[in-house]
Amino acid sequence: MNPRQLLLLLLFFFFSLLEPTITFSLDERFEACVPKTCGNGQNISYPFYIQGKQKPFCGQPGFELTCGHNGFPILTLMYTPYTIHQIFYHNNSLRLSNPIFSQPNASSCIGPTQNLTVGRYIFRLAPNQRDLFVLYGCDPAVLPERVRERMIGCSAAGNETTLVVGLDKDDLDLVTARESCNGGAVNATVEDLKGGVREALWRGFMLIWNATSCRESENSEGRCGFDLDPLVYAFRCYCPDRPHVVKCNPGTKWLSKAAKIVIGNNIPCTRCLYLACALKFIVLYNIFH
């Protein structure tokens, strides 16, 4: 019998002696950082966290999300809310759009918004996307027909008789459009122009984020977070026993498995005879596998 099997066998006898009154608890940060959703089915986890649903230490500073009325998560960039359509955790990217451009039909009037401002440290624009100018207050009587075809909607800032149009920054009609639009302009980024400008603005654009990798922690069955204590202020891997710097210790995996058995089956912690049996089963499983 090798040392590992001997240790597990000793654990088996230890759990056999457990009193039924033993209590069982996991690290509170490990329990708190379970992935959550805003309702659209997409789980939110590190480096993001949902305000009001998850604790701030479950995500990294700068990655706070809120939930929109339509069940989609919202990321606020420079005081402007953006709807998150999908998060791609495998390559640290997400696709999002300005909800001001997500009106239900082409006749909906569009209110003013701000220039897209991302920064350089937490988020950055993904490469190979298209830059647009969105122009407000465009007079349809003087706009060339080819420019009117790029209409996004009517302008809510005016009397609803003026238009909002979107043109690629390299569009040859941009100068003409500027002369016919007196409601201001903002810059926007889209992933591509498939389906036209309006559909492209609805689909949105891609961002890449910069945060400490969670891969090692997840592979060790931990949950990632960030210790906000000013004396620490660093990434942490929350494990069933306690927080670790990078990943959970191999010896704590059995605790995670036991937690799933106990919590998943609502086993009362005041009388943990069944827990002792579960732990013995896990130990025996590890001896012979």
Short mmCIF file of N, CA and C in Angstrom, two decimals, residues 76-247:
data_model
loop_
_atom_site.label_atom_id
_atom_site.label_comp_id
_atom_site.label_asym_id
_atom_site.label_seq_id
_atom_site.Cartn_x
_atom_site.Cartn_y
_atom_site.Cartn_z
N THR A 76 -21.14 49.52 -17.45
CA THR A 76 -21.11 50.97 -17.61
C THR A 76 -19.69 51.42 -17.90
N LEU A 77 -19.53 52.12 -19.03
CA LEU A 77 -18.24 52.66 -19.43
C LEU A 77 -18.35 54.18 -19.51
N MET A 78 -17.64 54.89 -18.67
CA MET A 78 -17.66 56.35 -18.67
C MET A 78 -19.10 56.88 -18.62
N TYR A 79 -19.87 56.36 -17.66
CA TYR A 79 -21.24 56.80 -17.37
C TYR A 79 -22.26 56.40 -18.44
N THR A 80 -21.85 55.60 -19.41
CA THR A 80 -22.78 55.14 -20.45
C THR A 80 -23.00 53.64 -20.28
N PRO A 81 -24.26 53.19 -20.14
CA PRO A 81 -24.52 51.76 -19.99
C PRO A 81 -24.49 51.04 -21.33
N TYR A 82 -23.90 49.85 -21.35
CA TYR A 82 -23.85 49.01 -22.55
C TYR A 82 -24.40 47.63 -22.21
N THR A 83 -25.24 47.12 -23.10
CA THR A 83 -25.83 45.78 -22.92
C THR A 83 -24.83 44.72 -23.34
N ILE A 84 -24.57 43.75 -22.46
CA ILE A 84 -23.67 42.65 -22.78
C ILE A 84 -24.48 41.53 -23.43
N HIS A 85 -24.14 41.19 -24.65
CA HIS A 85 -24.83 40.12 -25.36
C HIS A 85 -24.21 38.75 -25.06
N GLN A 86 -22.90 38.72 -24.94
CA GLN A 86 -22.23 37.43 -24.70
C GLN A 86 -20.84 37.68 -24.14
N ILE A 87 -20.46 36.85 -23.17
CA ILE A 87 -19.11 36.90 -22.59
C ILE A 87 -18.38 35.63 -23.00
N PHE A 88 -17.17 35.79 -23.52
CA PHE A 88 -16.35 34.66 -23.95
C PHE A 88 -15.18 34.52 -22.98
N TYR A 89 -15.38 33.68 -21.96
CA TYR A 89 -14.37 33.56 -20.91
C TYR A 89 -13.08 32.91 -21.42
N HIS A 90 -13.17 32.10 -22.47
CA HIS A 90 -11.99 31.37 -22.92
C HIS A 90 -10.93 32.28 -23.55
N ASN A 91 -11.36 33.46 -24.06
CA ASN A 91 -10.37 34.36 -24.66
C ASN A 91 -10.48 35.79 -24.15
N ASN A 92 -11.10 35.96 -22.97
CA ASN A 92 -11.19 37.27 -22.31
C ASN A 92 -11.82 38.35 -23.20
N SER A 93 -12.95 38.04 -23.80
CA SER A 93 -13.61 39.02 -24.65
C SER A 93 -15.11 39.01 -24.41
N LEU A 94 -15.79 40.06 -24.83
CA LEU A 94 -17.24 40.14 -24.71
C LEU A 94 -17.78 41.01 -25.84
N ARG A 95 -19.02 40.73 -26.20
CA ARG A 95 -19.70 41.51 -27.23
C ARG A 95 -20.83 42.29 -26.57
N LEU A 96 -20.88 43.58 -26.82
CA LEU A 96 -21.86 44.45 -26.19
C LEU A 96 -22.28 45.55 -27.15
N SER A 97 -23.36 46.23 -26.81
CA SER A 97 -23.86 47.30 -27.66
C SER A 97 -24.49 48.38 -26.81
N ASN A 98 -24.59 49.57 -27.39
CA ASN A 98 -25.27 50.68 -26.74
C ASN A 98 -26.77 50.49 -26.90
N PRO A 99 -27.53 50.36 -25.80
CA PRO A 99 -28.97 50.07 -25.93
C PRO A 99 -29.74 51.18 -26.61
N ILE A 100 -29.16 52.36 -26.72
CA ILE A 100 -29.84 53.45 -27.40
C ILE A 100 -30.09 53.11 -28.87
N PHE A 101 -29.27 52.18 -29.40
CA PHE A 101 -29.41 51.79 -30.81
C PHE A 101 -30.21 50.49 -30.96
N SER A 102 -30.79 50.00 -29.88
CA SER A 102 -31.49 48.71 -29.93
C SER A 102 -33.00 48.91 -29.88
N GLN A 103 -33.50 49.96 -30.52
CA GLN A 103 -34.93 50.21 -30.56
C GLN A 103 -35.61 49.12 -31.39
N PRO A 104 -36.88 48.86 -31.14
CA PRO A 104 -37.56 47.71 -31.78
C PRO A 104 -37.76 47.84 -33.28
N ASN A 105 -37.83 49.06 -33.84
CA ASN A 105 -38.04 49.17 -35.27
C ASN A 105 -37.42 50.46 -35.79
N ALA A 106 -37.35 50.56 -37.10
CA ALA A 106 -36.63 51.67 -37.72
C ALA A 106 -37.32 53.01 -37.52
N SER A 107 -38.59 53.02 -37.10
CA SER A 107 -39.30 54.28 -36.89
C SER A 107 -39.10 54.84 -35.49
N SER A 108 -38.45 54.10 -34.60
CA SER A 108 -38.22 54.56 -33.24
C SER A 108 -37.20 55.69 -33.23
N CYS A 109 -37.47 56.70 -32.44
CA CYS A 109 -36.56 57.83 -32.37
C CYS A 109 -35.42 57.53 -31.41
N ILE A 110 -34.27 58.03 -31.73
CA ILE A 110 -33.04 57.71 -31.00
C ILE A 110 -32.57 58.93 -30.24
N GLY A 111 -32.35 58.75 -28.96
CA GLY A 111 -31.89 59.84 -28.12
C GLY A 111 -30.39 60.04 -28.24
N PRO A 112 -29.91 61.15 -27.71
CA PRO A 112 -28.46 61.43 -27.76
C PRO A 112 -27.69 60.47 -26.87
N THR A 113 -26.45 60.25 -27.20
CA THR A 113 -25.58 59.40 -26.40
C THR A 113 -24.16 59.98 -26.41
N GLN A 114 -23.24 59.29 -25.78
CA GLN A 114 -21.87 59.77 -25.67
C GLN A 114 -20.95 59.00 -26.62
N ASN A 115 -19.80 59.59 -26.90
CA ASN A 115 -18.77 58.88 -27.64
C ASN A 115 -18.36 57.62 -26.90
N LEU A 116 -18.04 56.58 -27.62
CA LEU A 116 -17.53 55.36 -27.01
C LEU A 116 -16.14 55.62 -26.46
N THR A 117 -16.00 55.49 -25.14
CA THR A 117 -14.71 55.68 -24.47
C THR A 117 -14.42 54.44 -23.65
N VAL A 118 -13.33 53.78 -23.96
CA VAL A 118 -13.03 52.49 -23.33
C VAL A 118 -11.86 52.60 -22.35
N GLY A 119 -10.82 53.30 -22.71
CA GLY A 119 -9.61 53.31 -21.90
C GLY A 119 -8.60 52.31 -22.43
N ARG A 120 -7.56 52.07 -21.64
CA ARG A 120 -6.49 51.19 -22.13
C ARG A 120 -6.08 50.12 -21.14
N TYR A 121 -6.56 50.18 -19.93
CA TYR A 121 -6.01 49.30 -18.89
C TYR A 121 -6.91 48.11 -18.58
N ILE A 122 -8.19 48.36 -18.28
CA ILE A 122 -9.09 47.26 -17.95
C ILE A 122 -9.68 46.65 -19.22
N PHE A 123 -10.21 47.51 -20.09
CA PHE A 123 -10.80 47.06 -21.35
C PHE A 123 -10.10 47.76 -22.52
N ARG A 124 -10.13 47.09 -23.66
CA ARG A 124 -9.67 47.72 -24.90
C ARG A 124 -10.48 47.14 -26.05
N LEU A 125 -10.58 47.91 -27.12
CA LEU A 125 -11.32 47.45 -28.29
C LEU A 125 -10.59 46.31 -28.97
N ALA A 126 -11.33 45.30 -29.37
CA ALA A 126 -10.74 44.21 -30.14
C ALA A 126 -10.32 44.74 -31.52
N PRO A 127 -9.32 44.15 -32.12
CA PRO A 127 -8.86 44.64 -33.43
C PRO A 127 -9.82 44.27 -34.56
N ASN A 128 -9.59 44.88 -35.72
CA ASN A 128 -10.30 44.56 -36.97
C ASN A 128 -11.80 44.82 -36.88
N GLN A 129 -12.18 45.94 -36.27
CA GLN A 129 -13.58 46.36 -36.22
C GLN A 129 -13.74 47.64 -37.05
N ARG A 130 -14.98 48.10 -37.18
CA ARG A 130 -15.27 49.26 -38.01
C ARG A 130 -15.66 50.46 -37.14
N ASP A 131 -15.15 51.63 -37.48
CA ASP A 131 -15.48 52.87 -36.78
C ASP A 131 -16.53 53.63 -37.57
N LEU A 132 -17.56 54.08 -36.86
CA LEU A 132 -18.66 54.81 -37.48
C LEU A 132 -18.80 56.20 -36.87
N PHE A 133 -19.47 57.08 -37.61
CA PHE A 133 -19.97 58.33 -37.06
C PHE A 133 -21.49 58.26 -37.09
N VAL A 134 -22.10 58.56 -35.95
CA VAL A 134 -23.56 58.64 -35.86
C VAL A 134 -23.92 60.11 -35.79
N LEU A 135 -24.68 60.60 -36.78
CA LEU A 135 -25.02 62.00 -36.91
C LEU A 135 -26.49 62.23 -36.59
N TYR A 136 -26.77 63.24 -35.78
CA TYR A 136 -28.13 63.57 -35.33
C TYR A 136 -28.64 64.82 -36.06
N GLY A 137 -29.96 64.95 -36.04
CA GLY A 137 -30.59 66.15 -36.58
C GLY A 137 -30.37 66.34 -38.06
N CYS A 138 -30.44 65.28 -38.82
CA CYS A 138 -30.21 65.35 -40.27
C CYS A 138 -31.51 65.69 -41.01
N ASP A 139 -31.47 66.69 -41.83
CA ASP A 139 -32.64 67.15 -42.59
C ASP A 139 -32.85 66.24 -43.80
N PRO A 140 -33.93 65.46 -43.81
CA PRO A 140 -34.14 64.54 -44.93
C PRO A 140 -34.35 65.24 -46.27
N ALA A 141 -34.75 66.52 -46.23
CA ALA A 141 -35.02 67.23 -47.47
C ALA A 141 -33.75 67.53 -48.24
N VAL A 142 -32.62 67.64 -47.53
CA VAL A 142 -31.37 67.99 -48.21
C VAL A 142 -30.38 66.83 -48.23
N LEU A 143 -30.69 65.75 -47.51
CA LEU A 143 -29.79 64.59 -47.52
C LEU A 143 -29.87 63.86 -48.85
N PRO A 144 -28.76 63.53 -49.47
CA PRO A 144 -28.81 62.69 -50.68
C PRO A 144 -29.48 61.35 -50.35
N GLU A 145 -30.17 60.79 -51.33
CA GLU A 145 -30.89 59.54 -51.10
C GLU A 145 -29.97 58.42 -50.62
N ARG A 146 -28.75 58.37 -51.15
CA ARG A 146 -27.82 57.30 -50.76
C ARG A 146 -27.44 57.42 -49.29
N VAL A 147 -27.50 58.64 -48.74
CA VAL A 147 -27.22 58.82 -47.31
C VAL A 147 -28.46 58.48 -46.48
N ARG A 148 -29.65 58.83 -46.99
CA ARG A 148 -30.88 58.48 -46.26
C ARG A 148 -31.02 56.98 -46.09
N GLU A 149 -30.44 56.22 -46.98
CA GLU A 149 -30.49 54.76 -46.86
C GLU A 149 -29.72 54.25 -45.65
N ARG A 150 -28.87 55.09 -45.09
CA ARG A 150 -28.11 54.72 -43.88
C ARG A 150 -28.80 55.22 -42.62
N MET A 151 -30.07 55.56 -42.74
CA MET A 151 -30.84 56.04 -41.60
C MET A 151 -30.92 54.98 -40.52
N ILE A 152 -30.75 55.40 -39.27
CA ILE A 152 -30.91 54.52 -38.12
C ILE A 152 -32.30 54.70 -37.51
N GLY A 153 -32.78 55.93 -37.53
CA GLY A 153 -34.09 56.25 -36.98
C GLY A 153 -34.29 57.75 -36.99
N CYS A 154 -35.41 58.19 -36.37
CA CYS A 154 -35.62 59.63 -36.25
C CYS A 154 -34.88 60.13 -35.01
N SER A 155 -34.65 61.44 -34.98
CA SER A 155 -33.87 62.03 -33.91
C SER A 155 -34.78 62.49 -32.79
N ALA A 156 -34.65 61.89 -31.62
CA ALA A 156 -35.50 62.24 -30.48
C ALA A 156 -35.17 63.62 -29.94
N ALA A 157 -33.99 64.12 -30.25
CA ALA A 157 -33.58 65.42 -29.73
C ALA A 157 -34.28 66.56 -30.47
N GLY A 158 -34.78 66.31 -31.67
CA GLY A 158 -35.43 67.35 -32.46
C GLY A 158 -36.94 67.23 -32.39
N ASN A 159 -37.60 67.54 -33.49
CA ASN A 159 -39.06 67.46 -33.55
C ASN A 159 -39.53 66.16 -34.20
N GLU A 160 -38.65 65.18 -34.23
CA GLU A 160 -38.92 63.85 -34.79
C GLU A 160 -39.10 63.86 -36.30
N THR A 161 -38.81 64.98 -36.92
CA THR A 161 -38.83 65.02 -38.39
C THR A 161 -37.42 64.95 -38.95
N THR A 162 -36.42 65.10 -38.07
CA THR A 162 -35.05 64.95 -38.51
C THR A 162 -34.59 63.52 -38.27
N LEU A 163 -33.51 63.14 -38.92
CA LEU A 163 -33.05 61.76 -38.91
C LEU A 163 -31.73 61.60 -38.17
N VAL A 164 -31.48 60.35 -37.80
CA VAL A 164 -30.15 59.94 -37.31
C VAL A 164 -29.59 58.98 -38.34
N VAL A 165 -28.39 59.24 -38.81
CA VAL A 165 -27.76 58.38 -39.81
C VAL A 165 -26.40 57.93 -39.29
N GLY A 166 -25.95 56.80 -39.79
CA GLY A 166 -24.65 56.26 -39.41
C GLY A 166 -23.81 55.98 -40.64
N LEU A 167 -22.59 56.50 -40.63
CA LEU A 167 -21.70 56.31 -41.78
C LEU A 167 -20.33 55.84 -41.31
N ASP A 168 -19.72 55.00 -42.11
CA ASP A 168 -18.35 54.58 -41.86
C ASP A 168 -17.45 55.80 -41.89
N LYS A 169 -16.42 55.80 -41.04
CA LYS A 169 -15.55 56.99 -40.96
C LYS A 169 -14.84 57.27 -42.29
N ASP A 170 -14.74 56.27 -43.17
CA ASP A 170 -14.10 56.47 -44.47
C ASP A 170 -15.11 56.67 -45.59
N ASP A 171 -16.39 56.81 -45.23
CA ASP A 171 -17.44 56.98 -46.25
C ASP A 171 -17.25 58.31 -46.98
N LEU A 172 -17.32 58.28 -48.30
CA LEU A 172 -17.12 59.49 -49.10
C LEU A 172 -18.25 60.49 -48.91
N ASP A 173 -19.40 60.04 -48.39
CA ASP A 173 -20.53 60.94 -48.19
C ASP A 173 -20.51 61.60 -46.81
N LEU A 174 -19.49 61.36 -46.02
CA LEU A 174 -19.47 61.86 -44.65
C LEU A 174 -19.48 63.40 -44.61
N VAL A 175 -18.72 64.03 -45.48
CA VAL A 175 -18.66 65.50 -45.50
C VAL A 175 -20.03 66.07 -45.84
N THR A 176 -20.68 65.51 -46.85
CA THR A 176 -22.02 65.97 -47.24
C THR A 176 -23.02 65.78 -46.11
N ALA A 177 -22.94 64.64 -45.44
CA ALA A 177 -23.87 64.37 -44.34
C ALA A 177 -23.67 65.35 -43.20
N ARG A 178 -22.43 65.67 -42.87
CA ARG A 178 -22.15 66.61 -41.79
C ARG A 178 -22.79 67.97 -42.07
N GLU A 179 -22.79 68.38 -43.33
CA GLU A 179 -23.35 69.67 -43.71
C GLU A 179 -24.87 69.69 -43.56
N SER A 180 -25.50 68.52 -43.61
CA SER A 180 -26.96 68.43 -43.55
C SER A 180 -27.47 68.04 -42.17
N CYS A 181 -26.57 67.77 -41.23
CA CYS A 181 -26.95 67.31 -39.89
C CYS A 181 -26.43 68.31 -38.86
N ASN A 182 -27.33 68.92 -38.11
CA ASN A 182 -26.91 69.95 -37.15
C ASN A 182 -27.18 69.55 -35.70
N GLY A 183 -27.40 68.26 -35.46
CA GLY A 183 -27.69 67.80 -34.10
C GLY A 183 -26.50 67.19 -33.39
N GLY A 184 -25.31 67.34 -33.98
CA GLY A 184 -24.13 66.77 -33.35
C GLY A 184 -23.82 65.37 -33.87
N ALA A 185 -22.67 64.86 -33.47
CA ALA A 185 -22.23 63.53 -33.93
C ALA A 185 -21.45 62.85 -32.82
N VAL A 186 -21.53 61.53 -32.79
CA VAL A 186 -20.74 60.72 -31.85
C VAL A 186 -20.07 59.60 -32.62
N ASN A 187 -18.96 59.13 -32.08
CA ASN A 187 -18.30 57.99 -32.72
C ASN A 187 -18.81 56.69 -32.11
N ALA A 188 -18.84 55.66 -32.90
CA ALA A 188 -19.28 54.34 -32.46
C ALA A 188 -18.42 53.29 -33.16
N THR A 189 -18.33 52.12 -32.55
CA THR A 189 -17.57 51.02 -33.13
C THR A 189 -18.49 49.82 -33.30
N VAL A 190 -18.36 49.12 -34.42
CA VAL A 190 -19.15 47.91 -34.65
C VAL A 190 -18.21 46.80 -35.09
N GLU A 191 -18.67 45.57 -34.85
CA GLU A 191 -17.84 44.41 -35.20
C GLU A 191 -17.65 44.32 -36.71
N ASP A 192 -18.75 44.55 -37.45
CA ASP A 192 -18.71 44.56 -38.92
C ASP A 192 -19.96 45.27 -39.41
N LEU A 193 -20.09 45.42 -40.72
CA LEU A 193 -21.24 46.13 -41.30
C LEU A 193 -22.22 45.19 -42.00
N LYS A 194 -22.20 43.93 -41.66
CA LYS A 194 -23.13 42.97 -42.27
C LYS A 194 -24.57 43.34 -41.89
N GLY A 195 -25.42 43.36 -42.89
CA GLY A 195 -26.82 43.68 -42.65
C GLY A 195 -27.12 45.16 -42.58
N GLY A 196 -26.12 46.00 -42.78
CA GLY A 196 -26.35 47.44 -42.74
C GLY A 196 -25.95 48.06 -41.42
N VAL A 197 -25.95 49.41 -41.40
CA VAL A 197 -25.46 50.14 -40.24
C VAL A 197 -26.34 49.90 -39.01
N ARG A 198 -27.65 49.96 -39.18
CA ARG A 198 -28.54 49.80 -38.02
C ARG A 198 -28.37 48.44 -37.35
N GLU A 199 -28.34 47.39 -38.14
CA GLU A 199 -28.16 46.05 -37.58
C GLU A 199 -26.78 45.91 -36.95
N ALA A 200 -25.78 46.52 -37.57
CA ALA A 200 -24.43 46.46 -37.02
C ALA A 200 -24.36 47.12 -35.65
N LEU A 201 -25.04 48.27 -35.50
CA LEU A 201 -25.06 48.95 -34.20
C LEU A 201 -25.81 48.13 -33.17
N TRP A 202 -26.85 47.41 -33.58
CA TRP A 202 -27.58 46.56 -32.65
C TRP A 202 -26.71 45.39 -32.19
N ARG A 203 -25.96 44.79 -33.13
CA ARG A 203 -25.08 43.66 -32.75
C ARG A 203 -23.95 44.13 -31.86
N GLY A 204 -23.44 45.35 -32.12
CA GLY A 204 -22.45 45.92 -31.23
C GLY A 204 -21.01 45.66 -31.63
N PHE A 205 -20.16 45.62 -30.62
CA PHE A 205 -18.72 45.57 -30.83
C PHE A 205 -18.08 44.64 -29.80
N MET A 206 -16.83 44.35 -30.02
CA MET A 206 -16.09 43.42 -29.15
C MET A 206 -15.08 44.18 -28.30
N LEU A 207 -15.02 43.80 -27.02
CA LEU A 207 -14.00 44.30 -26.11
C LEU A 207 -13.15 43.14 -25.61
N ILE A 208 -11.91 43.45 -25.28
CA ILE A 208 -11.01 42.49 -24.64
C ILE A 208 -10.69 43.03 -23.25
N TRP A 209 -10.71 42.17 -22.26
CA TRP A 209 -10.41 42.64 -20.91
C TRP A 209 -9.06 42.13 -20.43
N ASN A 210 -8.55 42.85 -19.45
CA ASN A 210 -7.26 42.52 -18.84
C ASN A 210 -7.48 42.24 -17.36
N ALA A 211 -7.28 41.00 -16.96
CA ALA A 211 -7.44 40.60 -15.56
C ALA A 211 -6.59 39.37 -15.30
N THR A 212 -6.31 39.12 -14.03
CA THR A 212 -5.54 37.93 -13.65
C THR A 212 -6.29 36.68 -14.08
N SER A 213 -5.58 35.74 -14.67
CA SER A 213 -6.20 34.51 -15.17
C SER A 213 -6.78 33.68 -14.02
N CYS A 214 -7.94 33.09 -14.30
CA CYS A 214 -8.63 32.25 -13.31
C CYS A 214 -8.44 30.76 -13.60
N ARG A 215 -7.70 30.43 -14.64
CA ARG A 215 -7.66 29.06 -15.14
C ARG A 215 -7.13 28.07 -14.10
N GLU A 216 -6.00 28.39 -13.46
CA GLU A 216 -5.43 27.45 -12.49
C GLU A 216 -6.37 27.23 -11.32
N SER A 217 -7.00 28.29 -10.88
CA SER A 217 -7.94 28.17 -9.76
C SER A 217 -9.12 27.29 -10.15
N GLU A 218 -9.71 27.53 -11.32
CA GLU A 218 -10.85 26.73 -11.77
C GLU A 218 -10.46 25.27 -11.95
N ASN A 219 -9.26 25.02 -12.48
CA ASN A 219 -8.81 23.64 -12.67
C ASN A 219 -8.62 22.91 -11.35
N SER A 220 -8.41 23.66 -10.28
CA SER A 220 -8.26 23.04 -8.96
C SER A 220 -9.58 23.05 -8.19
N GLU A 221 -10.69 23.36 -8.88
CA GLU A 221 -12.04 23.40 -8.32
C GLU A 221 -12.25 24.56 -7.37
N GLY A 222 -11.47 25.62 -7.58
CA GLY A 222 -11.66 26.84 -6.80
C GLY A 222 -12.54 27.83 -7.53
N ARG A 223 -12.83 28.95 -6.87
CA ARG A 223 -13.58 30.05 -7.46
C ARG A 223 -12.77 31.32 -7.28
N CYS A 224 -12.68 32.07 -8.34
CA CYS A 224 -11.78 33.23 -8.34
C CYS A 224 -12.45 34.45 -7.74
N GLY A 225 -11.61 35.33 -7.21
CA GLY A 225 -12.08 36.58 -6.65
C GLY A 225 -10.93 37.53 -6.42
N PHE A 226 -11.20 38.57 -5.66
CA PHE A 226 -10.19 39.61 -5.43
C PHE A 226 -10.31 40.10 -4.00
N ASP A 227 -9.20 40.03 -3.25
CA ASP A 227 -9.19 40.49 -1.87
C ASP A 227 -9.04 42.01 -1.87
N LEU A 228 -10.08 42.70 -1.40
CA LEU A 228 -10.12 44.16 -1.44
C LEU A 228 -9.47 44.82 -0.23
N ASP A 229 -8.95 44.02 0.68
CA ASP A 229 -8.22 44.57 1.83
C ASP A 229 -7.03 45.40 1.31
N PRO A 230 -6.93 46.67 1.72
CA PRO A 230 -5.83 47.52 1.22
C PRO A 230 -4.44 46.93 1.46
N LEU A 231 -4.31 46.09 2.49
CA LEU A 231 -3.02 45.47 2.77
C LEU A 231 -2.73 44.30 1.84
N VAL A 232 -3.75 43.81 1.17
CA VAL A 232 -3.59 42.68 0.24
C VAL A 232 -3.83 43.15 -1.19
N TYR A 233 -5.06 43.53 -1.47
CA TYR A 233 -5.51 44.06 -2.76
C TYR A 233 -4.92 43.27 -3.93
N ALA A 234 -5.32 42.01 -4.01
CA ALA A 234 -4.76 41.11 -5.02
C ALA A 234 -5.74 39.98 -5.32
N PHE A 235 -5.49 39.30 -6.42
CA PHE A 235 -6.28 38.14 -6.84
C PHE A 235 -6.19 37.05 -5.78
N ARG A 236 -7.29 36.33 -5.59
CA ARG A 236 -7.31 35.19 -4.70
C ARG A 236 -8.13 34.06 -5.32
N CYS A 237 -7.72 32.84 -5.01
CA CYS A 237 -8.48 31.66 -5.39
C CYS A 237 -9.21 31.18 -4.14
N TYR A 238 -10.54 31.30 -4.15
CA TYR A 238 -11.33 30.88 -3.00
C TYR A 238 -11.60 29.38 -3.10
N CYS A 239 -11.18 28.69 -2.08
CA CYS A 239 -11.27 27.23 -2.05
C CYS A 239 -12.19 26.79 -0.91
N PRO A 240 -12.62 25.53 -0.90
CA PRO A 240 -13.52 25.08 0.16
C PRO A 240 -12.98 25.29 1.57
N ASP A 241 -11.65 25.20 1.73
CA ASP A 241 -11.08 25.35 3.07
C ASP A 241 -10.77 26.81 3.42
N ARG A 242 -10.19 27.56 2.46
CA ARG A 242 -9.78 28.95 2.70
C ARG A 242 -9.29 29.54 1.39
N PRO A 243 -9.03 30.87 1.34
CA PRO A 243 -8.47 31.48 0.12
C PRO A 243 -7.01 31.07 -0.07
N HIS A 244 -6.62 30.90 -1.33
CA HIS A 244 -5.24 30.62 -1.70
C HIS A 244 -4.79 31.65 -2.73
N VAL A 245 -3.49 31.73 -2.93
CA VAL A 245 -2.94 32.75 -3.81
C VAL A 245 -3.25 32.46 -5.27
N VAL A 246 -3.08 31.21 -5.71
CA VAL A 246 -3.25 30.88 -7.13
C VAL A 246 -4.28 29.77 -7.34
N LYS A 247 -4.17 28.68 -6.57
CA LYS A 247 -5.05 27.53 -6.77
C LYS A 247 -5.24 26.80 -5.47
#
